[in-house]
Amino acid sequence: MTVPISLSRQDLIVGIVETLQLNGGVIPETEEQFWLELAAALNLEPKSKVPSRVAQAVLKELAVEWDDEFIDEQDVLTLTLYETLDDAVKRFVAAREAGNSIEEEEDDASLAGPIDLNVQTSDPPLGYVYQMIRDGILILSPDWQRNFVWTSKKMKRFVESILLGLPIPSFLLFWDSATGKKYVIDGRQRLETIYRFKAKHVRGEPRLRFKTFPRTEPGWRPGEQLSDAAGKYYDNLDQRFQTIFDSAPLQIAEFKDIPLANLYQVFKRYNTGAVALNAAEIRNAVYQASPLHKMLFRLAGEQSAQHLDDEEKRVGDDLRQPMGNKKGRYGAYDFIGRYFAFAYQENGSVAKATLDFMDSFNKANSERIEELRKEFITVFKTAQLWYAGRFLTDPDGERFHAFMGTLQLVSTKFLLERINAGLVSSDKVKSLISTEWNAFAQNRLAKKQNSTLFWGSQKTWVSLLESRLELPRKYTAWDWKADLDTSEDRVVR
């Protein structure tokens, strides 16, 4: 018996069909047909055609844990399931386009247990918060936060909401008592809008301030509630409107001096914007005061960061060039963090391993940070030479592939240690890579890609090179030949 698609799920299903171009973009008439087509698109061959069974196989492939809330007492798939599926499909497509693979959600258990988050809540008036921004106490730095993206209309609509006395969504700040600075973790777009609206015009400087809606806008027309405030800068508003604006209460939660790993998890839970931030964007917000973050951010050339020297600039440019549109949303910064995660950590999802690396080196001194910077530059330039024509790409050299690029860089780091110890020459390593890499890369792509494969592939590739070159083994307990011989029936596309 087929099950008609519920109207409450239709929009989600339409979106998923369009995203994956299932059945040529034609919307299936039944749930059963939808799930079978979705499974086929993921190269799955479920043993049962029952939608709930197929759904479990699909979610497993998309690295989503099955939840009892996905099916009700009558064995009907719930709206919660389709909402979860929609999010998982978007992550899958984004990962595929970036040359990554979909992987399991990182473990959030680090917030469990009796830890002191040291959070303070308050509702200061808007004018007081604005003054903190003016005085440089509250930092809205566009170098670390997502670029200011609100349109003129959206800014004016937000000002309108304040003047009408509507509640303002809360803000999340991090208070660093060592510097006395406070950093915006969530709510930057709204705070920037407030700052721009109240900004004074200074001759010779870019104009930030903007006017309210004109008198042609509904609600601002002659005789309507906001008519007297229409088409005006803040400075030109009647005193009563300035008072309404400046006295509007802002609900603020401040996390003072808590471990940044915990702050990351708090932000991850708090991240409810219309466009959810990815892991790299959350790290950008949370670690913005960290010297390690600043080095990685600059090295990646994010948002026109000023490079330390020409060599650093060349490496940053050479990294970003093959990434194409994958470098958006801090892609280059994220990839460099990924390299360090796999070079210095031993397990976990990409996001969790990168977070662990950031946390472990957060208090490193300037000398250690400089060592890491020079390490990446040296490793990058060497790998660029060793993997010529296939550097940072899939085996065919056609598109950027984060998994392959990470394998290349991390293995280069470990082989350079052997070269520096006088155990092998660079020419021998390069020659071996030229004969072995393509087959190895194809072997990896024939497997289901997840964190387990990432870590195992690193061990196998390094071990293969060491064994062929008759070098001491780094991963002595790892059976690399067995891992290399294991194959699967399908290729993950």
CSV table of C-alpha atoms in Angstrom, one decimal:
chain,number,residue,atom,x,y,z
A,1,MET,CA,0.0,0.0,0.0
A,2,THR,CA,1.4,3.4,-0.9
A,3,VAL,CA,1.3,6.4,1.4
A,4,PRO,CA,0.3,9.8,0.0
A,5,ILE,CA,2.7,12.6,0.7
A,6,SER,CA,1.3,14.9,3.5
A,7,LEU,CA,0.9,18.5,2.6
A,8,SER,CA,2.8,19.5,5.7
A,9,ARG,CA,5.9,17.8,4.3
A,10,GLN,CA,5.5,18.9,0.7
A,11,ASP,CA,7.7,21.9,0.8
A,12,LEU,CA,10.5,20.0,2.4
A,13,ILE,CA,10.2,17.1,-0.1
A,14,VAL,CA,10.1,19.6,-3.0
A,15,GLY,CA,13.3,21.2,-1.7
A,16,ILE,CA,15.1,17.9,-1.3
A,17,VAL,CA,14.1,16.8,-4.8
A,18,GLU,CA,15.3,20.1,-6.3
A,19,THR,CA,18.6,20.0,-4.3
A,20,LEU,CA,19.5,16.5,-5.4
A,21,GLN,CA,17.6,16.6,-8.8
A,22,LEU,CA,15.8,13.3,-8.0
A,23,ASN,CA,13.9,11.8,-10.9
A,24,GLY,CA,14.8,14.8,-13.1
A,25,GLY,CA,13.2,17.2,-10.6
A,26,VAL,CA,9.8,15.5,-10.8
A,27,ILE,CA,8.1,15.3,-7.4
A,28,PRO,CA,7.2,11.7,-6.5
A,29,GLU,CA,3.6,10.9,-5.8
A,30,THR,CA,4.2,8.7,-2.7
A,31,GLU,CA,6.5,8.6,0.2
A,32,GLU,CA,7.6,5.1,-0.9
A,33,GLN,CA,8.7,6.3,-4.3
A,34,PHE,CA,10.4,9.4,-2.7
A,35,TRP,CA,12.5,7.3,-0.4
A,36,LEU,CA,13.4,4.7,-3.0
A,37,GLU,CA,14.6,7.4,-5.4
A,38,LEU,CA,16.5,9.1,-2.6
A,39,ALA,CA,18.2,5.8,-1.7
A,40,ALA,CA,19.1,5.2,-5.4
A,41,ALA,CA,20.6,8.7,-5.6
A,42,LEU,CA,22.9,7.7,-2.7
A,43,ASN,CA,23.8,4.4,-4.4
A,44,LEU,CA,22.0,2.4,-1.8
A,45,GLU,CA,20.1,-0.8,-2.3
A,46,PRO,CA,17.8,-1.2,0.7
A,47,LYS,CA,16.5,-4.7,1.4
A,48,SER,CA,13.1,-3.4,2.2
A,49,LYS,CA,10.8,-1.0,0.3
A,50,VAL,CA,9.0,0.1,3.5
A,51,PRO,CA,9.6,3.9,3.8
A,52,SER,CA,10.6,3.7,7.5
A,53,ARG,CA,13.3,1.0,6.7
A,54,VAL,CA,14.5,2.9,3.7
A,55,ALA,CA,14.6,6.1,5.8
A,56,GLN,CA,16.9,4.5,8.4
A,57,ALA,CA,19.3,3.4,5.7
A,58,VAL,CA,19.3,6.8,4.1
A,59,LEU,CA,19.9,8.6,7.3
A,60,LYS,CA,22.7,6.2,8.2
A,61,GLU,CA,24.4,7.0,4.9
A,62,LEU,CA,24.0,10.8,5.7
A,63,ALA,CA,25.6,10.2,9.1
A,64,VAL,CA,22.4,11.0,11.1
A,65,GLU,CA,21.5,8.9,14.1
A,66,TRP,CA,18.0,7.5,14.1
A,67,ASP,CA,15.7,9.1,16.6
A,68,ASP,CA,12.4,7.7,18.0
A,69,GLU,CA,10.8,11.0,17.1
A,70,PHE,CA,11.2,10.2,13.4
A,71,ILE,CA,8.2,7.8,13.5
A,72,ASP,CA,4.9,8.0,15.4
A,73,GLU,CA,2.8,5.3,17.1
A,74,GLN,CA,1.0,4.5,13.7
A,75,ASP,CA,4.4,4.0,12.0
A,76,VAL,CA,4.0,7.2,10.1
A,77,LEU,CA,7.1,9.2,9.3
A,78,THR,CA,7.0,12.5,11.1
A,79,LEU,CA,7.6,16.1,10.1
A,80,THR,CA,10.7,16.1,12.4
A,81,LEU,CA,12.2,13.4,10.2
A,82,TYR,CA,11.8,15.4,7.1
A,83,GLU,CA,13.2,18.5,8.7
A,84,THR,CA,16.2,16.5,9.8
A,85,LEU,CA,16.5,15.0,6.4
A,86,ASP,CA,16.4,18.4,4.7
A,87,ASP,CA,19.3,19.7,6.9
A,88,ALA,CA,21.3,16.5,6.3
A,89,VAL,CA,20.9,16.7,2.5
A,90,LYS,CA,22.1,20.3,2.5
A,91,ARG,CA,25.2,19.3,4.5
A,92,PHE,CA,25.7,16.4,2.1
A,93,VAL,CA,25.6,18.6,-1.0
A,94,ALA,CA,27.8,21.3,0.6
A,95,ALA,CA,30.4,18.7,1.6
A,96,ARG,CA,30.3,17.1,-1.8
A,97,GLU,CA,30.8,20.5,-3.6
A,98,ALA,CA,33.7,21.3,-1.3
A,99,GLY,CA,35.4,18.0,-2.0
A,100,ASN,CA,34.7,16.8,1.5
A,101,SER,CA,32.4,14.0,2.6
A,102,ILE,CA,29.4,14.0,4.9
A,103,GLU,CA,30.4,12.9,8.3
A,104,GLU,CA,28.8,12.3,11.6
A,105,GLU,CA,27.7,15.2,13.9
A,106,GLU,CA,30.5,16.0,16.3
A,107,ASP,CA,30.0,14.9,19.9
A,108,ASP,CA,28.6,17.6,22.1
A,109,ALA,CA,29.2,15.7,25.3
A,110,SER,CA,31.9,18.2,26.4
A,111,LEU,CA,29.2,20.3,27.9
A,112,ALA,CA,27.7,17.5,30.0
A,113,GLY,CA,28.5,17.4,33.7
A,114,PRO,CA,28.8,20.0,36.5
A,115,ILE,CA,30.8,22.7,34.8
A,116,ASP,CA,30.6,26.4,35.5
A,117,LEU,CA,29.7,28.3,32.4
A,118,ASN,CA,30.0,31.6,34.3
A,119,VAL,CA,27.2,33.3,32.4
A,120,GLN,CA,25.8,36.7,33.4
A,121,THR,CA,22.6,38.0,31.9
A,122,SER,CA,21.5,41.7,31.8
A,123,ASP,CA,19.2,44.0,29.8
A,124,PRO,CA,21.0,47.3,29.4
A,125,PRO,CA,19.5,50.1,27.3
A,126,LEU,CA,20.5,50.3,23.7
A,127,GLY,CA,22.3,53.6,24.2
A,128,TYR,CA,24.7,52.1,26.8
A,129,VAL,CA,25.6,49.2,24.5
A,130,TYR,CA,26.2,51.6,21.7
A,131,GLN,CA,28.6,53.6,23.8
A,132,MET,CA,30.5,50.4,24.6
A,133,ILE,CA,31.0,49.9,20.8
A,134,ARG,CA,32.1,53.6,20.4
A,135,ASP,CA,34.6,53.2,23.3
A,136,GLY,CA,36.1,50.0,21.8
A,137,ILE,CA,35.0,47.8,24.6
A,138,LEU,CA,32.5,45.8,22.6
A,139,ILE,CA,34.2,44.5,19.5
A,140,LEU,CA,32.3,44.0,16.2
A,141,SER,CA,35.4,43.2,14.2
A,142,PRO,CA,34.5,42.3,10.6
A,143,ASP,CA,37.9,40.6,10.3
A,144,TRP,CA,36.6,37.8,12.5
A,145,GLN,CA,32.9,37.7,12.2
A,146,ARG,CA,31.0,37.0,9.1
A,147,ASN,CA,30.9,40.0,6.8
A,148,PHE,CA,28.1,42.5,7.4
A,149,VAL,CA,25.4,41.2,5.0
A,150,TRP,CA,22.2,42.9,5.9
A,151,THR,CA,20.5,44.9,3.1
A,152,SER,CA,19.5,48.5,3.5
A,153,LYS,CA,15.8,47.4,3.7
A,154,LYS,CA,16.6,44.9,6.4
A,155,MET,CA,18.5,47.5,8.5
A,156,LYS,CA,15.6,49.9,8.2
A,157,ARG,CA,13.1,47.2,9.1
A,158,PHE,CA,15.1,46.5,12.3
A,159,VAL,CA,15.1,50.2,13.3
A,160,GLU,CA,11.4,50.2,12.6
A,161,SER,CA,10.9,47.3,15.0
A,162,ILE,CA,12.8,49.1,17.8
A,163,LEU,CA,10.9,52.4,17.3
A,164,LEU,CA,7.6,50.3,17.5
A,165,GLY,CA,8.8,48.9,20.8
A,166,LEU,CA,9.0,45.3,19.6
A,167,PRO,CA,11.2,42.8,21.5
A,168,ILE,CA,14.7,42.5,20.2
A,169,PRO,CA,16.3,39.0,20.0
A,170,SER,CA,19.0,38.4,22.6
A,171,PHE,CA,22.8,38.8,22.1
A,172,LEU,CA,25.6,36.5,23.1
A,173,LEU,CA,29.0,38.0,24.1
A,174,PHE,CA,32.3,36.6,25.4
A,175,TRP,CA,34.0,38.7,28.1
A,176,ASP,CA,37.8,38.4,28.3
A,177,SER,CA,38.7,39.8,31.7
A,178,ALA,CA,42.4,39.8,30.9
A,179,THR,CA,41.9,42.5,28.2
A,180,GLY,CA,38.6,44.0,29.4
A,181,LYS,CA,37.2,43.5,25.9
A,182,LYS,CA,33.9,42.0,25.0
A,183,TYR,CA,33.4,40.1,21.7
A,184,VAL,CA,30.2,39.5,19.8
A,185,ILE,CA,29.5,35.8,19.5
A,186,ASP,CA,25.9,36.1,18.1
A,187,GLY,CA,24.0,39.2,17.0
A,188,ARG,CA,26.6,41.1,15.1
A,189,GLN,CA,24.3,42.1,12.3
A,190,ARG,CA,21.9,43.7,14.7
A,191,LEU,CA,24.5,45.5,16.7
A,192,GLU,CA,26.2,46.7,13.5
A,193,THR,CA,22.9,48.1,12.3
A,194,ILE,CA,22.4,49.9,15.6
A,195,TYR,CA,25.9,51.3,15.4
A,196,ARG,CA,25.5,52.5,11.8
A,197,PHE,CA,22.1,54.1,12.4
A,198,LYS,CA,23.5,56.2,15.3
A,199,ALA,CA,26.9,56.9,13.6
A,200,LYS,CA,27.8,60.5,13.1
A,201,HIS,CA,29.0,61.6,9.6
A,202,VAL,CA,32.6,62.5,9.6
A,203,ARG,CA,33.9,64.4,6.5
A,204,GLY,CA,36.4,62.4,4.5
A,205,GLU,CA,35.3,59.0,6.0
A,206,PRO,CA,32.9,56.4,4.5
A,207,ARG,CA,29.3,57.1,5.4
A,208,LEU,CA,27.9,54.4,7.6
A,209,ARG,CA,24.7,56.1,8.8
A,210,PHE,CA,21.4,55.6,7.0
A,211,LYS,CA,17.9,57.1,7.0
A,212,THR,CA,14.7,55.5,8.2
A,213,PHE,CA,12.0,54.4,5.6
A,214,PRO,CA,10.5,57.3,3.5
A,215,ARG,CA,7.0,58.5,4.0
A,216,THR,CA,5.8,56.3,1.1
A,217,GLU,CA,6.4,53.1,3.2
A,218,PRO,CA,3.3,51.7,5.0
A,219,GLY,CA,3.4,52.7,8.6
A,220,TRP,CA,5.5,55.8,7.9
A,221,ARG,CA,2.9,57.6,5.8
A,222,PRO,CA,1.4,60.9,6.8
A,223,GLY,CA,-0.8,60.4,9.8
A,224,GLU,CA,0.5,56.9,10.6
A,225,GLN,CA,2.4,55.9,13.7
A,226,LEU,CA,6.0,56.6,12.5
A,227,SER,CA,5.2,59.4,10.0
A,228,ASP,CA,7.2,62.0,12.0
A,229,ALA,CA,10.3,59.8,11.9
A,230,ALA,CA,10.2,59.0,8.2
A,231,GLY,CA,13.2,59.7,6.0
A,232,LYS,CA,15.5,60.9,8.8
A,233,TYR,CA,18.9,60.1,10.2
A,234,TYR,CA,19.1,59.4,13.9
A,235,ASP,CA,20.4,62.9,14.6
A,236,ASN,CA,17.3,64.4,13.0
A,237,LEU,CA,14.7,62.4,14.8
A,238,ASP,CA,12.4,64.1,17.3
A,239,GLN,CA,13.6,63.6,20.9
A,240,ARG,CA,10.8,61.2,21.7
A,241,PHE,CA,11.9,58.8,19.0
A,242,GLN,CA,15.6,59.1,20.0
A,243,THR,CA,14.5,58.3,23.6
A,244,ILE,CA,12.5,55.2,22.4
A,245,PHE,CA,15.5,54.0,20.4
A,246,ASP,CA,18.2,54.6,23.1
A,247,SER,CA,16.2,53.2,26.0
A,248,ALA,CA,15.2,49.9,24.2
A,249,PRO,CA,16.3,47.1,26.4
A,250,LEU,CA,18.8,44.6,24.9
A,251,GLN,CA,18.9,41.1,26.4
A,252,ILE,CA,22.5,40.1,26.8
A,253,ALA,CA,24.2,36.9,27.9
A,254,GLU,CA,27.9,37.3,28.7
A,255,PHE,CA,30.2,34.3,29.1
A,256,LYS,CA,33.2,35.3,31.2
A,257,ASP,CA,36.5,33.6,30.9
A,258,ILE,CA,35.1,30.1,30.2
A,259,PRO,CA,37.2,27.6,28.2
A,260,LEU,CA,36.9,28.3,24.5
A,261,ALA,CA,36.0,24.7,23.8
A,262,ASN,CA,32.9,25.1,26.0
A,263,LEU,CA,32.1,28.5,24.4
A,264,TYR,CA,32.2,26.8,21.0
A,265,GLN,CA,29.7,24.2,22.2
A,266,VAL,CA,27.5,27.0,23.7
A,267,PHE,CA,27.6,28.9,20.4
A,268,LYS,CA,26.9,25.7,18.4
A,269,ARG,CA,23.6,25.3,20.4
A,270,TYR,CA,22.8,29.0,20.2
A,271,ASN,CA,23.4,29.1,16.4
A,272,THR,CA,19.8,29.7,15.2
A,273,GLY,CA,20.3,32.3,12.5
A,274,ALA,CA,18.5,32.1,9.2
A,275,VAL,CA,21.8,30.9,7.7
A,276,ALA,CA,23.4,28.6,10.3
A,277,LEU,CA,27.1,29.2,10.7
A,278,ASN,CA,29.4,26.3,9.9
A,279,ALA,CA,32.1,25.0,12.2
A,280,ALA,CA,34.8,27.2,10.8
A,281,GLU,CA,32.6,30.3,11.2
A,282,ILE,CA,31.9,29.4,14.8
A,283,ARG,CA,35.6,29.0,15.5
A,284,ASN,CA,36.2,32.4,13.9
A,285,ALA,CA,33.8,33.9,16.4
A,286,VAL,CA,34.9,32.0,19.4
A,287,TYR,CA,38.7,32.1,19.0
A,288,GLN,CA,38.9,35.6,17.6
A,289,ALA,CA,41.3,36.9,20.3
A,290,SER,CA,43.6,33.8,20.0
A,291,PRO,CA,47.0,34.4,18.5
A,292,LEU,CA,46.8,31.0,16.9
A,293,HIS,CA,43.5,31.9,15.2
A,294,LYS,CA,44.9,35.2,13.9
A,295,MET,CA,47.9,33.4,12.4
A,296,LEU,CA,45.7,30.8,10.6
A,297,PHE,CA,43.3,33.5,9.5
A,298,ARG,CA,46.1,35.6,8.0
A,299,LEU,CA,47.9,32.6,6.5
A,300,ALA,CA,44.7,31.7,4.7
A,301,GLY,CA,44.3,35.2,3.3
A,302,GLU,CA,40.8,35.6,4.7
A,303,GLN,CA,39.0,38.8,4.0
A,304,SER,CA,42.1,40.5,2.5
A,305,ALA,CA,44.2,39.9,5.6
A,306,GLN,CA,47.6,41.5,5.5
A,307,HIS,CA,50.2,38.7,5.0
A,308,LEU,CA,53.4,38.7,7.1
A,309,ASP,CA,55.7,38.3,4.1
A,310,ASP,CA,55.7,37.5,0.4
A,311,GLU,CA,56.3,33.8,1.0
A,312,GLU,CA,53.2,33.6,3.2
A,313,LYS,CA,51.2,35.4,0.6
A,314,ARG,CA,52.3,33.1,-2.2
A,315,VAL,CA,51.3,30.0,-0.2
A,316,GLY,CA,47.9,31.6,0.7
A,317,ASP,CA,47.3,32.5,-3.0
A,318,ASP,CA,48.3,29.0,-4.2
A,319,LEU,CA,46.0,27.4,-1.7
A,320,ARG,CA,43.0,29.6,-2.6
A,321,GLN,CA,43.4,29.3,-6.3
A,322,PRO,CA,42.4,25.6,-6.7
A,323,MET,CA,39.6,26.0,-4.2
A,324,GLY,CA,37.6,28.2,-6.5
A,325,ASN,CA,34.2,29.0,-4.9
A,326,LYS,CA,35.0,26.5,-2.1
A,327,LYS,CA,37.0,29.1,-0.3
A,328,GLY,CA,33.9,31.0,0.7
A,329,ARG,CA,32.7,30.9,4.3
A,330,TYR,CA,36.3,30.7,5.5
A,331,GLY,CA,37.1,27.7,3.4
A,332,ALA,CA,40.8,28.3,3.2
A,333,TYR,CA,41.0,29.0,7.0
A,334,ASP,CA,39.1,25.8,7.6
A,335,PHE,CA,41.4,23.7,5.4
A,336,ILE,CA,44.5,24.9,7.1
A,337,GLY,CA,42.9,24.1,10.5
A,338,ARG,CA,42.1,20.7,9.1
A,339,TYR,CA,45.7,20.1,8.2
A,340,PHE,CA,46.9,20.9,11.7
A,341,ALA,CA,44.1,18.8,13.2
A,342,PHE,CA,45.2,15.7,11.4
A,343,ALA,CA,48.9,16.4,12.0
A,344,TYR,CA,48.5,16.9,15.7
A,345,GLN,CA,45.4,15.0,16.8
A,346,GLU,CA,44.7,11.3,16.7
A,347,ASN,CA,40.9,10.8,16.2
A,348,GLY,CA,37.5,12.4,16.0
A,349,SER,CA,35.4,14.1,13.3
A,350,VAL,CA,37.1,16.9,11.3
A,351,ALA,CA,35.3,19.5,13.3
A,352,LYS,CA,36.1,18.0,16.7
A,353,ALA,CA,39.7,17.3,15.9
A,354,THR,CA,40.2,20.9,14.7
A,355,LEU,CA,38.5,22.2,17.8
A,356,ASP,CA,40.8,20.1,19.9
A,357,PHE,CA,43.8,21.4,18.1
A,358,MET,CA,42.7,25.0,18.5
A,359,ASP,CA,42.1,24.4,22.2
A,360,SER,CA,45.4,22.7,22.9
A,361,PHE,CA,47.4,25.5,21.2
A,362,ASN,CA,45.2,28.4,22.3
A,363,LYS,CA,47.8,29.6,24.9
A,364,ALA,CA,50.9,28.8,22.9
A,365,ASN,CA,53.5,31.6,22.9
A,366,SER,CA,54.5,33.6,19.9
A,367,GLU,CA,57.6,31.5,19.2
A,368,ARG,CA,55.5,28.3,19.0
A,369,ILE,CA,52.9,30.1,16.8
A,370,GLU,CA,55.7,31.1,14.4
A,371,GLU,CA,57.0,27.6,14.3
A,372,LEU,CA,53.5,26.4,13.2
A,373,ARG,CA,53.3,29.1,10.6
A,374,LYS,CA,56.7,28.1,9.1
A,375,GLU,CA,55.8,24.4,9.3
A,376,PHE,CA,52.7,24.9,7.2
A,377,ILE,CA,54.6,27.0,4.6
A,378,THR,CA,57.3,24.4,4.3
A,379,VAL,CA,55.0,21.5,4.2
A,380,PHE,CA,52.7,23.2,1.6
A,381,LYS,CA,55.6,24.1,-0.8
A,382,THR,CA,57.1,20.6,-0.5
A,383,ALA,CA,53.8,18.8,-1.1
A,384,GLN,CA,53.2,21.2,-4.1
A,385,LEU,CA,56.4,19.9,-5.6
A,386,TRP,CA,55.9,16.2,-4.8
A,387,TYR,CA,52.2,16.0,-6.0
A,388,ALA,CA,52.7,18.2,-9.1
A,389,GLY,CA,49.6,18.2,-11.3
A,390,ARG,CA,47.4,16.5,-8.6
A,391,PHE,CA,48.1,18.7,-5.6
A,392,LEU,CA,45.0,19.4,-3.5
A,393,THR,CA,42.7,17.8,-6.1
A,394,ASP,CA,40.9,14.5,-6.8
A,395,PRO,CA,43.0,11.8,-8.6
A,396,ASP,CA,42.1,13.2,-12.0
A,397,GLY,CA,43.3,16.7,-11.1
A,398,GLU,CA,39.9,18.2,-11.9
A,399,ARG,CA,38.6,19.7,-8.7
A,400,PHE,CA,39.7,20.7,-5.2
A,401,HIS,CA,39.4,17.8,-2.7
A,402,ALA,CA,39.9,18.5,1.0
A,403,PHE,CA,40.3,14.9,2.0
A,404,MET,CA,43.0,14.2,-0.6
A,405,GLY,CA,44.7,17.5,0.1
A,406,THR,CA,44.9,16.8,3.8
A,407,LEU,CA,46.4,13.4,3.1
A,408,GLN,CA,49.1,14.9,0.9
A,409,LEU,CA,50.0,17.6,3.4
A,410,VAL,CA,50.1,15.5,6.6
A,411,SER,CA,52.1,12.7,5.0
A,412,THR,CA,54.5,15.3,3.7
A,413,LYS,CA,55.0,16.6,7.2
A,414,PHE,CA,55.9,13.1,8.5
A,415,LEU,CA,58.2,12.3,5.5
A,416,LEU,CA,60.0,15.6,5.9
A,417,GLU,CA,60.9,14.5,9.4
A,418,ARG,CA,62.6,11.5,7.9
A,419,ILE,CA,64.4,13.6,5.3
A,420,ASN,CA,65.6,16.0,8.0
A,421,ALA,CA,66.9,13.0,9.9
A,422,GLY,CA,69.0,12.0,6.9
A,423,LEU,CA,67.1,8.7,6.3
A,424,VAL,CA,65.9,9.4,2.8
A,425,SER,CA,66.2,11.9,0.0
A,426,SER,CA,63.4,14.2,-1.3
A,427,ASP,CA,63.9,12.9,-4.8
A,428,LYS,CA,63.2,9.3,-3.7
A,429,VAL,CA,60.0,10.3,-1.9
A,430,LYS,CA,58.8,12.4,-4.9
A,431,SER,CA,59.5,9.5,-7.3
A,432,LEU,CA,57.6,7.0,-5.2
A,433,ILE,CA,54.6,9.3,-4.8
A,434,SER,CA,54.5,9.7,-8.6
A,435,THR,CA,54.0,6.0,-9.1
A,436,GLU,CA,51.8,5.2,-6.1
A,437,TRP,CA,49.5,8.1,-5.4
A,438,ASN,CA,46.9,7.8,-8.1
A,439,ALA,CA,46.1,4.2,-7.4
A,440,PHE,CA,46.0,4.9,-3.7
A,441,ALA,CA,43.7,7.9,-4.1
A,442,GLN,CA,41.3,5.8,-6.3
A,443,ASN,CA,41.3,3.1,-3.7
A,444,ARG,CA,40.2,5.7,-1.0
A,445,LEU,CA,37.5,7.1,-3.1
A,446,ALA,CA,36.0,3.6,-3.6
A,447,LYS,CA,35.2,3.5,0.1
A,448,LYS,CA,32.5,5.1,2.2
A,449,GLN,CA,34.1,8.4,3.3
A,450,ASN,CA,33.9,9.3,7.0
A,451,SER,CA,36.2,10.2,9.8
A,452,THR,CA,37.2,6.5,10.3
A,453,LEU,CA,38.4,6.4,6.7
A,454,PHE,CA,40.2,9.7,7.0
A,455,TRP,CA,42.3,8.6,10.0
A,456,GLY,CA,42.9,5.1,8.6
A,457,SER,CA,43.9,6.5,5.2
A,458,GLN,CA,46.5,8.7,6.8
A,459,LYS,CA,48.0,5.8,8.6
A,460,THR,CA,47.9,3.6,5.4
A,461,TRP,CA,49.4,6.2,3.1
A,462,VAL,CA,52.2,7.1,5.5
A,463,SER,CA,52.9,3.4,6.2
A,464,LEU,CA,52.9,2.5,2.5
A,465,LEU,CA,55.5,5.2,1.7
A,466,GLU,CA,57.7,4.2,4.7
A,467,SER,CA,57.6,0.6,3.8
A,468,ARG,CA,58.5,1.1,0.2
A,469,LEU,CA,61.3,3.4,1.2
A,470,GLU,CA,62.4,1.0,4.0
A,471,LEU,CA,62.0,3.6,6.7
A,472,PRO,CA,61.0,3.1,10.4
A,473,ARG,CA,57.2,2.9,10.7
A,474,LYS,CA,55.3,5.7,12.4
A,475,TYR,CA,52.2,3.6,12.9
A,476,THR,CA,53.8,0.3,13.9
A,477,ALA,CA,50.6,-1.4,15.0
A,478,TRP,CA,48.6,-0.5,11.9
A,479,ASP,CA,47.9,-3.2,9.3
A,480,TRP,CA,48.1,-1.0,6.3
A,481,LYS,CA,48.2,-3.8,3.7
A,482,ALA,CA,44.8,-5.2,5.0
A,483,ASP,CA,43.3,-1.7,4.9
A,484,LEU,CA,44.6,-1.2,1.4
A,485,ASP,CA,43.2,-4.5,0.2
A,486,THR,CA,39.7,-3.9,1.6
A,487,SER,CA,37.4,-2.8,-1.1
A,488,GLU,CA,33.7,-1.9,-1.3
A,489,ASP,CA,31.2,-2.5,-4.0
A,490,ARG,CA,30.3,1.1,-4.7
A,491,VAL,CA,32.2,4.4,-5.4
A,492,VAL,CA,31.1,7.4,-3.4
A,493,ARG,CA,30.5,10.2,-5.8
